[in-house]
Short mmCIF file of C-alpha atoms in Angstrom, two decimals:
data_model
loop_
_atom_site.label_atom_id
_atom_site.label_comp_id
_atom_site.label_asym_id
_atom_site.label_seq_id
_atom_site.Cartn_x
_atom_site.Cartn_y
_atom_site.Cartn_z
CA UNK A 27 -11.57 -16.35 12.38
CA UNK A 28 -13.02 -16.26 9.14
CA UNK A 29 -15.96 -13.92 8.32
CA UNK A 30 -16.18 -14.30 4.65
CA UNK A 31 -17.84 -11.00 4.17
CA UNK A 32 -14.51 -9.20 3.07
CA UNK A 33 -14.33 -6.99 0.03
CA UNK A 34 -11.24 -8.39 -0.11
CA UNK A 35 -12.80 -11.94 -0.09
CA UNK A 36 -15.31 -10.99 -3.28
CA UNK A 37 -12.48 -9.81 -4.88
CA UNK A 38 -10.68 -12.63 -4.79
CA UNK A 39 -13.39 -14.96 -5.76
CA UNK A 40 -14.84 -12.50 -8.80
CA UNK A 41 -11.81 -11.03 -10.39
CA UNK A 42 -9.19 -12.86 -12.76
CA UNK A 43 -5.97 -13.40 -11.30
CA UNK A 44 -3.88 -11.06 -13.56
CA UNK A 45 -6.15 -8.31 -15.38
CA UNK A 46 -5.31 -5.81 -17.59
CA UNK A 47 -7.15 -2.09 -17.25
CA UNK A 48 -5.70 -0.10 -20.17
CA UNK A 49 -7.75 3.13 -19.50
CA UNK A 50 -5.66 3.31 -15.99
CA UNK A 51 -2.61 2.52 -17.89
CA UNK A 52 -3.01 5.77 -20.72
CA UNK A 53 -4.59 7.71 -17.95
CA UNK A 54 -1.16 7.19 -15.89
CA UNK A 55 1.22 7.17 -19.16
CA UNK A 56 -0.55 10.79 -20.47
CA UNK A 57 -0.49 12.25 -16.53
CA UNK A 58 3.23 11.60 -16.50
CA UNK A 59 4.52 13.42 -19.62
CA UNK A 60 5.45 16.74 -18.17
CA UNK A 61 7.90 14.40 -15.69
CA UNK A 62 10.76 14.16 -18.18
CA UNK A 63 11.00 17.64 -18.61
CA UNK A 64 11.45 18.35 -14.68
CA UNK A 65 13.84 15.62 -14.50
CA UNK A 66 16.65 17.63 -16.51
CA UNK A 67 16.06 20.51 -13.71
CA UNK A 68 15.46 17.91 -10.48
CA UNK A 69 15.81 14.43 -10.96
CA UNK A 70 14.64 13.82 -7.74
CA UNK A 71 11.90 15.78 -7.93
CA UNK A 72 10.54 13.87 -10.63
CA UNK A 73 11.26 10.54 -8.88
CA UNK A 74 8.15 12.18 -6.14
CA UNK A 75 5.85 12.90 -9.04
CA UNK A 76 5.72 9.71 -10.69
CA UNK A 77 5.02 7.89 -6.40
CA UNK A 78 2.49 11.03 -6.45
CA UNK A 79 1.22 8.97 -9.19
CA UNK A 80 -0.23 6.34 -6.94
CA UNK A 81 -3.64 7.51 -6.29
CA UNK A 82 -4.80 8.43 -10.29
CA UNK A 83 -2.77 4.50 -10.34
CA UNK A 84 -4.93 2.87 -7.55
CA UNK A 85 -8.31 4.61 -8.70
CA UNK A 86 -8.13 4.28 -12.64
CA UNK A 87 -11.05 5.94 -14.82
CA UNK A 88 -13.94 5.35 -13.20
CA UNK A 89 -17.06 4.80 -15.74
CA UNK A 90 -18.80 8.62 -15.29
CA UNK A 91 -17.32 11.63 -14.98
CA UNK A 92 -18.79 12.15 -10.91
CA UNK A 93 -17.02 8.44 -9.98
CA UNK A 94 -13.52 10.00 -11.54
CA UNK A 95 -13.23 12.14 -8.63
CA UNK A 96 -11.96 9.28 -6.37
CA UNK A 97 -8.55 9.90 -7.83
CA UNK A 98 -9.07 13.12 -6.08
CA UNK A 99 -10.46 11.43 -2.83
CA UNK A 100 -7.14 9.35 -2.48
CA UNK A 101 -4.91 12.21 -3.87
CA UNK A 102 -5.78 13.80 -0.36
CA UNK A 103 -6.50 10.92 1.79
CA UNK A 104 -3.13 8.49 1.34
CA UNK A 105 -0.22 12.10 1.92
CA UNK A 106 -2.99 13.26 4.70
CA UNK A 107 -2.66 9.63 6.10
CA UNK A 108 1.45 9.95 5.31
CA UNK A 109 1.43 13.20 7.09
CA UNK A 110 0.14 11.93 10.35
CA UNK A 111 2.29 8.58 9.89
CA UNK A 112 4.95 11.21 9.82
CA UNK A 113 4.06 13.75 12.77
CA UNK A 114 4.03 9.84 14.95
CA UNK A 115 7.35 9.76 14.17
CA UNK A 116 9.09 12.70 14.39
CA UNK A 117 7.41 14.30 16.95
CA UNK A 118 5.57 11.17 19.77
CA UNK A 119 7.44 8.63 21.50
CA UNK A 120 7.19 4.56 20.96
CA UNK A 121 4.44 4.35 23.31
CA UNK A 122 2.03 7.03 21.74
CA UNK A 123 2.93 6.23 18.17
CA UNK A 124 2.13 2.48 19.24
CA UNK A 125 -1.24 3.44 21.26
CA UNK A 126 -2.45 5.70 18.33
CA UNK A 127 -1.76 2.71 16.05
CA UNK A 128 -3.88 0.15 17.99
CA UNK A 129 -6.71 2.48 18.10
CA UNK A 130 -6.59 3.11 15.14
CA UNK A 131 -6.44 -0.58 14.40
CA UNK A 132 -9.97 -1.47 16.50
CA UNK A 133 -11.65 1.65 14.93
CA UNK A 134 -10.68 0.09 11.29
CA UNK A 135 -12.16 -2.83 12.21
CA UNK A 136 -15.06 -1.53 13.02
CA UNK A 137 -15.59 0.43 10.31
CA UNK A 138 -16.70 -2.71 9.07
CA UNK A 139 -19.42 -2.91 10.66
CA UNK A 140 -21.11 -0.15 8.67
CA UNK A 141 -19.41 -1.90 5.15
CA UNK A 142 -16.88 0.88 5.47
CA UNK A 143 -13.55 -0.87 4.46
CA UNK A 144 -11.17 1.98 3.24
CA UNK A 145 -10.14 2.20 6.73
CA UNK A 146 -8.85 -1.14 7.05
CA UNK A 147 -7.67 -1.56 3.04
CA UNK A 148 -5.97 1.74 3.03
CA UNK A 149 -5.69 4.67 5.55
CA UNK A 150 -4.27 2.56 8.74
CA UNK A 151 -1.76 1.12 6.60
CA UNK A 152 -0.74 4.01 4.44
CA UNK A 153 -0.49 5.92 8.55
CA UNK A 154 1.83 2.79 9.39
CA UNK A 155 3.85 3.35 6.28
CA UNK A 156 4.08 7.12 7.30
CA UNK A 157 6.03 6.37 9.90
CA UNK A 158 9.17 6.14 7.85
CA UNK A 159 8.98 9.37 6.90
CA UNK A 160 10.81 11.12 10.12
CA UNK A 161 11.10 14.74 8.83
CA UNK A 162 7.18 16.36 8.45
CA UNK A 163 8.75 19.44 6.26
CA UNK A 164 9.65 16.69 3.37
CA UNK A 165 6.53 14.56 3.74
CA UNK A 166 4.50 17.57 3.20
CA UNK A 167 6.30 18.46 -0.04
CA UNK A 168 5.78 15.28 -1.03
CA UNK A 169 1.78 15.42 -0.18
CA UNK A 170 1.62 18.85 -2.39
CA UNK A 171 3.14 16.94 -4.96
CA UNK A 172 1.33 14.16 -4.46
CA UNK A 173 -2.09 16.42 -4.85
CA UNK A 174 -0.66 18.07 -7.61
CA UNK A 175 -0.64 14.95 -9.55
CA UNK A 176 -3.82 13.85 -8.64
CA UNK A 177 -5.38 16.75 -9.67
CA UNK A 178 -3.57 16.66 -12.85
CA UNK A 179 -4.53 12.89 -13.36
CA UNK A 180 -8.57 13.90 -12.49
CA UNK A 181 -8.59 16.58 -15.60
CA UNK A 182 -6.78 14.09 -17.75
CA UNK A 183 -9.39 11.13 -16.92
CA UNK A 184 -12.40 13.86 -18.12
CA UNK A 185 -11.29 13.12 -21.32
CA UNK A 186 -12.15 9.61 -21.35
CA UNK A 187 -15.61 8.49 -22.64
CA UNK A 188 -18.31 7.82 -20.53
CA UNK A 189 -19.29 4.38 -20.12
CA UNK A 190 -22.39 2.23 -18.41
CA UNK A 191 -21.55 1.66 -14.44
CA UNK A 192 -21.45 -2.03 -13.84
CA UNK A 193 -24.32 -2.99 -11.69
CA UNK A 194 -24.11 -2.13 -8.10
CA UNK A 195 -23.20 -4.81 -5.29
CA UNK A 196 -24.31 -4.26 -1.80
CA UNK A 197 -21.45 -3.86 0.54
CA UNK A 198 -21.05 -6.59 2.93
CA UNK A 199 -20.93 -6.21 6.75
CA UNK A 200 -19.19 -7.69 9.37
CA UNK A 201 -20.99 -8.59 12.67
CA UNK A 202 -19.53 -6.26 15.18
CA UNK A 203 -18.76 -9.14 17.44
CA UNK A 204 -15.91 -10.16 14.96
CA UNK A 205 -14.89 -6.63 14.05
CA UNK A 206 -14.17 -6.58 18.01
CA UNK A 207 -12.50 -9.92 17.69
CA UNK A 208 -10.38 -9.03 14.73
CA UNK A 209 -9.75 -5.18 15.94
CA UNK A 210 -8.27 -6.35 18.97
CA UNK A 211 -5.85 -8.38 17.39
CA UNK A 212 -5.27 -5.75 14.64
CA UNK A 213 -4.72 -3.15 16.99
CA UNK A 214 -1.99 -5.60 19.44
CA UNK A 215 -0.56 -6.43 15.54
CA UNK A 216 0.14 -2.81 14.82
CA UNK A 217 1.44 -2.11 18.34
CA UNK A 218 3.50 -4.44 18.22
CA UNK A 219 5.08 -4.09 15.02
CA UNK A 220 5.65 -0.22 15.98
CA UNK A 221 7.01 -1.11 19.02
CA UNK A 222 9.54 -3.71 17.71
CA UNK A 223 10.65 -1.31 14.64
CA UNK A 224 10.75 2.31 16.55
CA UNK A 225 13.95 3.83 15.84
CA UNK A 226 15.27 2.14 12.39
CA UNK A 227 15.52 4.04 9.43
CA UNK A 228 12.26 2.29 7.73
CA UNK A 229 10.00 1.35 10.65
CA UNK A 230 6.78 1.86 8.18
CA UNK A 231 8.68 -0.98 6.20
CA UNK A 232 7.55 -3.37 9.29
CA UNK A 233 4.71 -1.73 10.43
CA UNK A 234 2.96 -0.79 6.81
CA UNK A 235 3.47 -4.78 6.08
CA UNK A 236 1.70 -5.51 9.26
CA UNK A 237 -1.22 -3.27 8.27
CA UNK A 238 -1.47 -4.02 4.40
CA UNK A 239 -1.93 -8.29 4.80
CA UNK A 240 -3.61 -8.39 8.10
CA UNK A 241 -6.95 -9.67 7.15
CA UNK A 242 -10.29 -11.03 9.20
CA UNK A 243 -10.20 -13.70 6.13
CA UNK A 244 -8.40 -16.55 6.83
CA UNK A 245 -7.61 -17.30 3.43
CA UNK A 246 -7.19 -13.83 2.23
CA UNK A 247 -4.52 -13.41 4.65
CA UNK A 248 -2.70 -15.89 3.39
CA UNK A 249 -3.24 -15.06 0.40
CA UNK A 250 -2.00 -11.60 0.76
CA UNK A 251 1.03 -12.73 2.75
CA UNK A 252 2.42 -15.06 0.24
CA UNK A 253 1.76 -12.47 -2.74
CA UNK A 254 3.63 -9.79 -0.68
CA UNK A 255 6.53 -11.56 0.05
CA UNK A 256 6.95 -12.47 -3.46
CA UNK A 257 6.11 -9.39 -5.14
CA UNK A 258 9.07 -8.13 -2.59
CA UNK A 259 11.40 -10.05 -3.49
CA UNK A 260 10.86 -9.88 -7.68
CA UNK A 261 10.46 -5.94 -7.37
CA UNK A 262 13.96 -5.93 -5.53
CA UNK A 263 15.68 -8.23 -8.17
CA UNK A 264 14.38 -5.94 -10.98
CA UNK A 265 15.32 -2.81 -9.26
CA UNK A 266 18.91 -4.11 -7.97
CA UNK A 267 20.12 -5.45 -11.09
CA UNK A 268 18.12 -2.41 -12.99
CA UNK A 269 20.25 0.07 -10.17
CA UNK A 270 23.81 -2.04 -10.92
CA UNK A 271 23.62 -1.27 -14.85
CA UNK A 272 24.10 2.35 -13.48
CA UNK A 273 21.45 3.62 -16.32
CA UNK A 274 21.25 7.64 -17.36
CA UNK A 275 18.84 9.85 -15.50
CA UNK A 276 16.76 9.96 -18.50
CA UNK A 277 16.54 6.31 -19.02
CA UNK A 278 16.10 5.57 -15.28
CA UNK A 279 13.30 8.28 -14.90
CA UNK A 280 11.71 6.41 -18.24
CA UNK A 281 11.71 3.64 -16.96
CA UNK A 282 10.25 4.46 -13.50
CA UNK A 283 7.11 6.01 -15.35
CA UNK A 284 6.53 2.73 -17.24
CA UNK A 285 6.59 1.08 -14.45
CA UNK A 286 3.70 2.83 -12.54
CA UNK A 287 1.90 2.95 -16.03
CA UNK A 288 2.14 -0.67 -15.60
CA UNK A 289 1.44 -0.61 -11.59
CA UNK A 290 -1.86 1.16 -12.83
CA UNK A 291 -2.41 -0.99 -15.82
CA UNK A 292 -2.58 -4.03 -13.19
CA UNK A 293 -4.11 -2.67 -10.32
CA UNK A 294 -7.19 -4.52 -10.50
CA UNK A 295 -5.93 -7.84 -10.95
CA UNK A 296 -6.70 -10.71 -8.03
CA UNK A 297 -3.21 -11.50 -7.44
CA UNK A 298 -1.44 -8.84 -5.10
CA UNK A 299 1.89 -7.55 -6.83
CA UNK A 300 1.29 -3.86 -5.99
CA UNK A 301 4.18 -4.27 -3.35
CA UNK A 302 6.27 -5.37 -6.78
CA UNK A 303 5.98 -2.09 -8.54
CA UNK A 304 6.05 0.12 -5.87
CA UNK A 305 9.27 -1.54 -4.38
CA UNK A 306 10.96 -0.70 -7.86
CA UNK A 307 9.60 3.09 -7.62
CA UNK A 308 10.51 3.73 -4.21
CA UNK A 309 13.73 1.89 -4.15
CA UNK A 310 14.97 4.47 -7.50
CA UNK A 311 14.09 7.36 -5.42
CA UNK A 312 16.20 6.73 -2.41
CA UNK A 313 19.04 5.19 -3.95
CA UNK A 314 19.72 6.16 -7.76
CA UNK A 315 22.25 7.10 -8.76
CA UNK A 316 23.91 4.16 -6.66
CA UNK A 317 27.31 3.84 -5.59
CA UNK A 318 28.03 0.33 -5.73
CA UNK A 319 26.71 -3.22 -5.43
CA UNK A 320 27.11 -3.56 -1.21
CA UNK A 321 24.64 -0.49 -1.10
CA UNK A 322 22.40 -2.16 -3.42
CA UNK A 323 22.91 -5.44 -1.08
CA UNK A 324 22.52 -3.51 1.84
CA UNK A 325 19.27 -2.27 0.99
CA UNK A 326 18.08 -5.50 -0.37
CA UNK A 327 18.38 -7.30 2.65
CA UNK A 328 17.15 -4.21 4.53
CA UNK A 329 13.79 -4.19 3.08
CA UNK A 330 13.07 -8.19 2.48
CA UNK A 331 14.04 -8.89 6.29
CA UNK A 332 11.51 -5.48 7.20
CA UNK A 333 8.81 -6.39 4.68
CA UNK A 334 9.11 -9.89 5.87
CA UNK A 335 8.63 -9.10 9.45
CA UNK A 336 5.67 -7.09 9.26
CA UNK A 337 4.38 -10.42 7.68
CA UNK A 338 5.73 -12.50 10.13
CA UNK A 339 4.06 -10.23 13.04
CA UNK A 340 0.73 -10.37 11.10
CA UNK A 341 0.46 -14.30 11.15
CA UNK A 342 1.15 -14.56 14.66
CA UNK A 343 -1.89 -12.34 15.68
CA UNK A 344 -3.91 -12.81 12.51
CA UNK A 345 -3.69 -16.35 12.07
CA UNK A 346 -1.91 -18.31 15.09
CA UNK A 347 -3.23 -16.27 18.19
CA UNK A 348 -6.52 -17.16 16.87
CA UNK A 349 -5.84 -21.29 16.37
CA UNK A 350 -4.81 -21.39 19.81
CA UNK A 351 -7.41 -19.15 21.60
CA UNK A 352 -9.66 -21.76 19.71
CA UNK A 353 -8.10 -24.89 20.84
CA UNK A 354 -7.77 -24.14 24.09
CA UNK A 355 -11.37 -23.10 24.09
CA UNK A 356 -12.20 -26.29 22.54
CA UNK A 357 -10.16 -27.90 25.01
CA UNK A 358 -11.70 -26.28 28.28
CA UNK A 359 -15.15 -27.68 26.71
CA UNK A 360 -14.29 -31.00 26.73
CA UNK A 361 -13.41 -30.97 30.33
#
């Protein structure tokens, strides 16, 4: 199944592999100042403000002043989407928290239909990765933060000079026969990755994976898969070996800003290492300070096998279901 009418798809075949946005990167670097300061009160505290970060990150400074308010749009939409991620978990069983998944899977899908991809791209997967976040009293401190930042970030970007909008593309539509097609299999993809991972620690390890490479593209699929896994696996050598040198607060917290500054700085780039950057930032809020290299291993392992899982479950319904629905099709035909 290959529709080739993807945003994804244009992205890929439009944008540079690796490219550098430096108004996202100043716009993230100048919205983080204020985070040192909180960090000799609550380190961990400022840990959640540089993740509440990711929105004025993903959206960058948009070329007028009206666009710039998207960093708003997502500084409510991805902790709204954590919140209910988080409600799943803490207060449904496997079965609900699986059935609201696959809906919620068909619906993205068909969102597509209309040219509408945000639901696919961002909100079902940023749900799925919700649902590691098992106590709704934290994750809701963590949206206000999260909000806070965002609005902070949308004042900051005013500053920036206007510039001319590049010229408008139309937004490409799926024919809803294929959203169907695909939304099944998204929605059986997300079920099943919930119900395999209910109960560990980081379930929306599995399950967010699922959601963020599961594509109707072919190619982009793989594409996304391979990039993942990587990106994985480079952000966790950085952030073990950065976690083992047993750094200062103040150099740690440093350090975890210039990495989102970067995160933003190379948002828009083709290749997918997003997962690379925000590995590193999550990984120094849950475990610095660390206590010794078999915690560091432990966690390692934890998230590559997790990450890698939601990949693996992906393929099977996004790639392999489909090859041999179509050869047994093509078999039945030649009968």
């Amino acid at each position: 199944m290959d529709t080739n009418l993807s945003k994804d798809i244009q992205k890929v075949k439009e944008s540079k592999l690796f490219r550098w946005d430096w108004r996202a990167f100043v716009l993230v670097a100048i919205s983080a100042v204020p985070i040192p300061f909180v960090a000799f009160y609550e380190l961990h505290l400022a840990f959640s403000m540089v993740i509440g970060l990711i929105p004025a990150a993903f959206a960058g400074v948009g070329p007028t002043r009206k666009s710039r308010s998207s960093i708003l749009v997502l500084g409510v939409l991805i902790p709204a989407s954590l919140i209910i991620g988080s409600i799943l978990s803490s207060y449904t069983n496997m079965w609900i928290a699986a059935s609201v998944l696959a809906l919620l899977g068909i619906s993205s899908a068909l969102m597509m239909v209309r040219g509408k991809y945000i639901w696919l791209n961002m909100i079902a997967p940023v749900i799925a990765v919700g649902l590691s976040f098992t106590d709704v009293q934290t994750t809701l401190g963590f949206a206000a933060i999260m909000i806070v930042q965002s609005i902070l970030a949308f004042v900051v970007s005013l500053v920036f000079p206007k510039r001319t909008p590049p010229q408008a593309r139309e937004t490409p539509k799926v024919p809803r026969p294929e959203a169907w097609t695909f939304g099944v299999l998204f929605g059986l993809a997300l079920f099943t990755a919930t119900a395999i991972s209910w109960g560990w620690d980081h379930m929306g390890w599995v399950v967010g994976s699922t959601g963020l490479v599961m594509r109707p593209s072919e190619n982009m699929q793989k594409f996304r898969s391979v990039w993942r896994a990587a990106s994985i696996l480079v952000g966790l050598i950085i952030v073990s070996a950065f976690l083992l040198v047993q750094p200062s607060p103040t150099f740690a917290i440093l350090f975890t800003m210039a990495v989102m500054a970067v995160c933003a700085g190379l948002n828009k780039s083709r290749a997918y290492i997003m997962p690379l950057f925000m590995t590193i930032c999550v990984f120094m809020l849950i475990e610095y300070p660390i206590t010794g290299i078999n915690e560091v291993f432990d966690r390692f392992v934890q998230r590559l096998s997790e990450v890698g899982l939601g990949i693996i479950v992906a393929l099977i319904f996004g790639l392999a279901i489909p090859v041999i629905v179509s050869l047994v099709q093509k078999m039945r035909s030649g009968r």
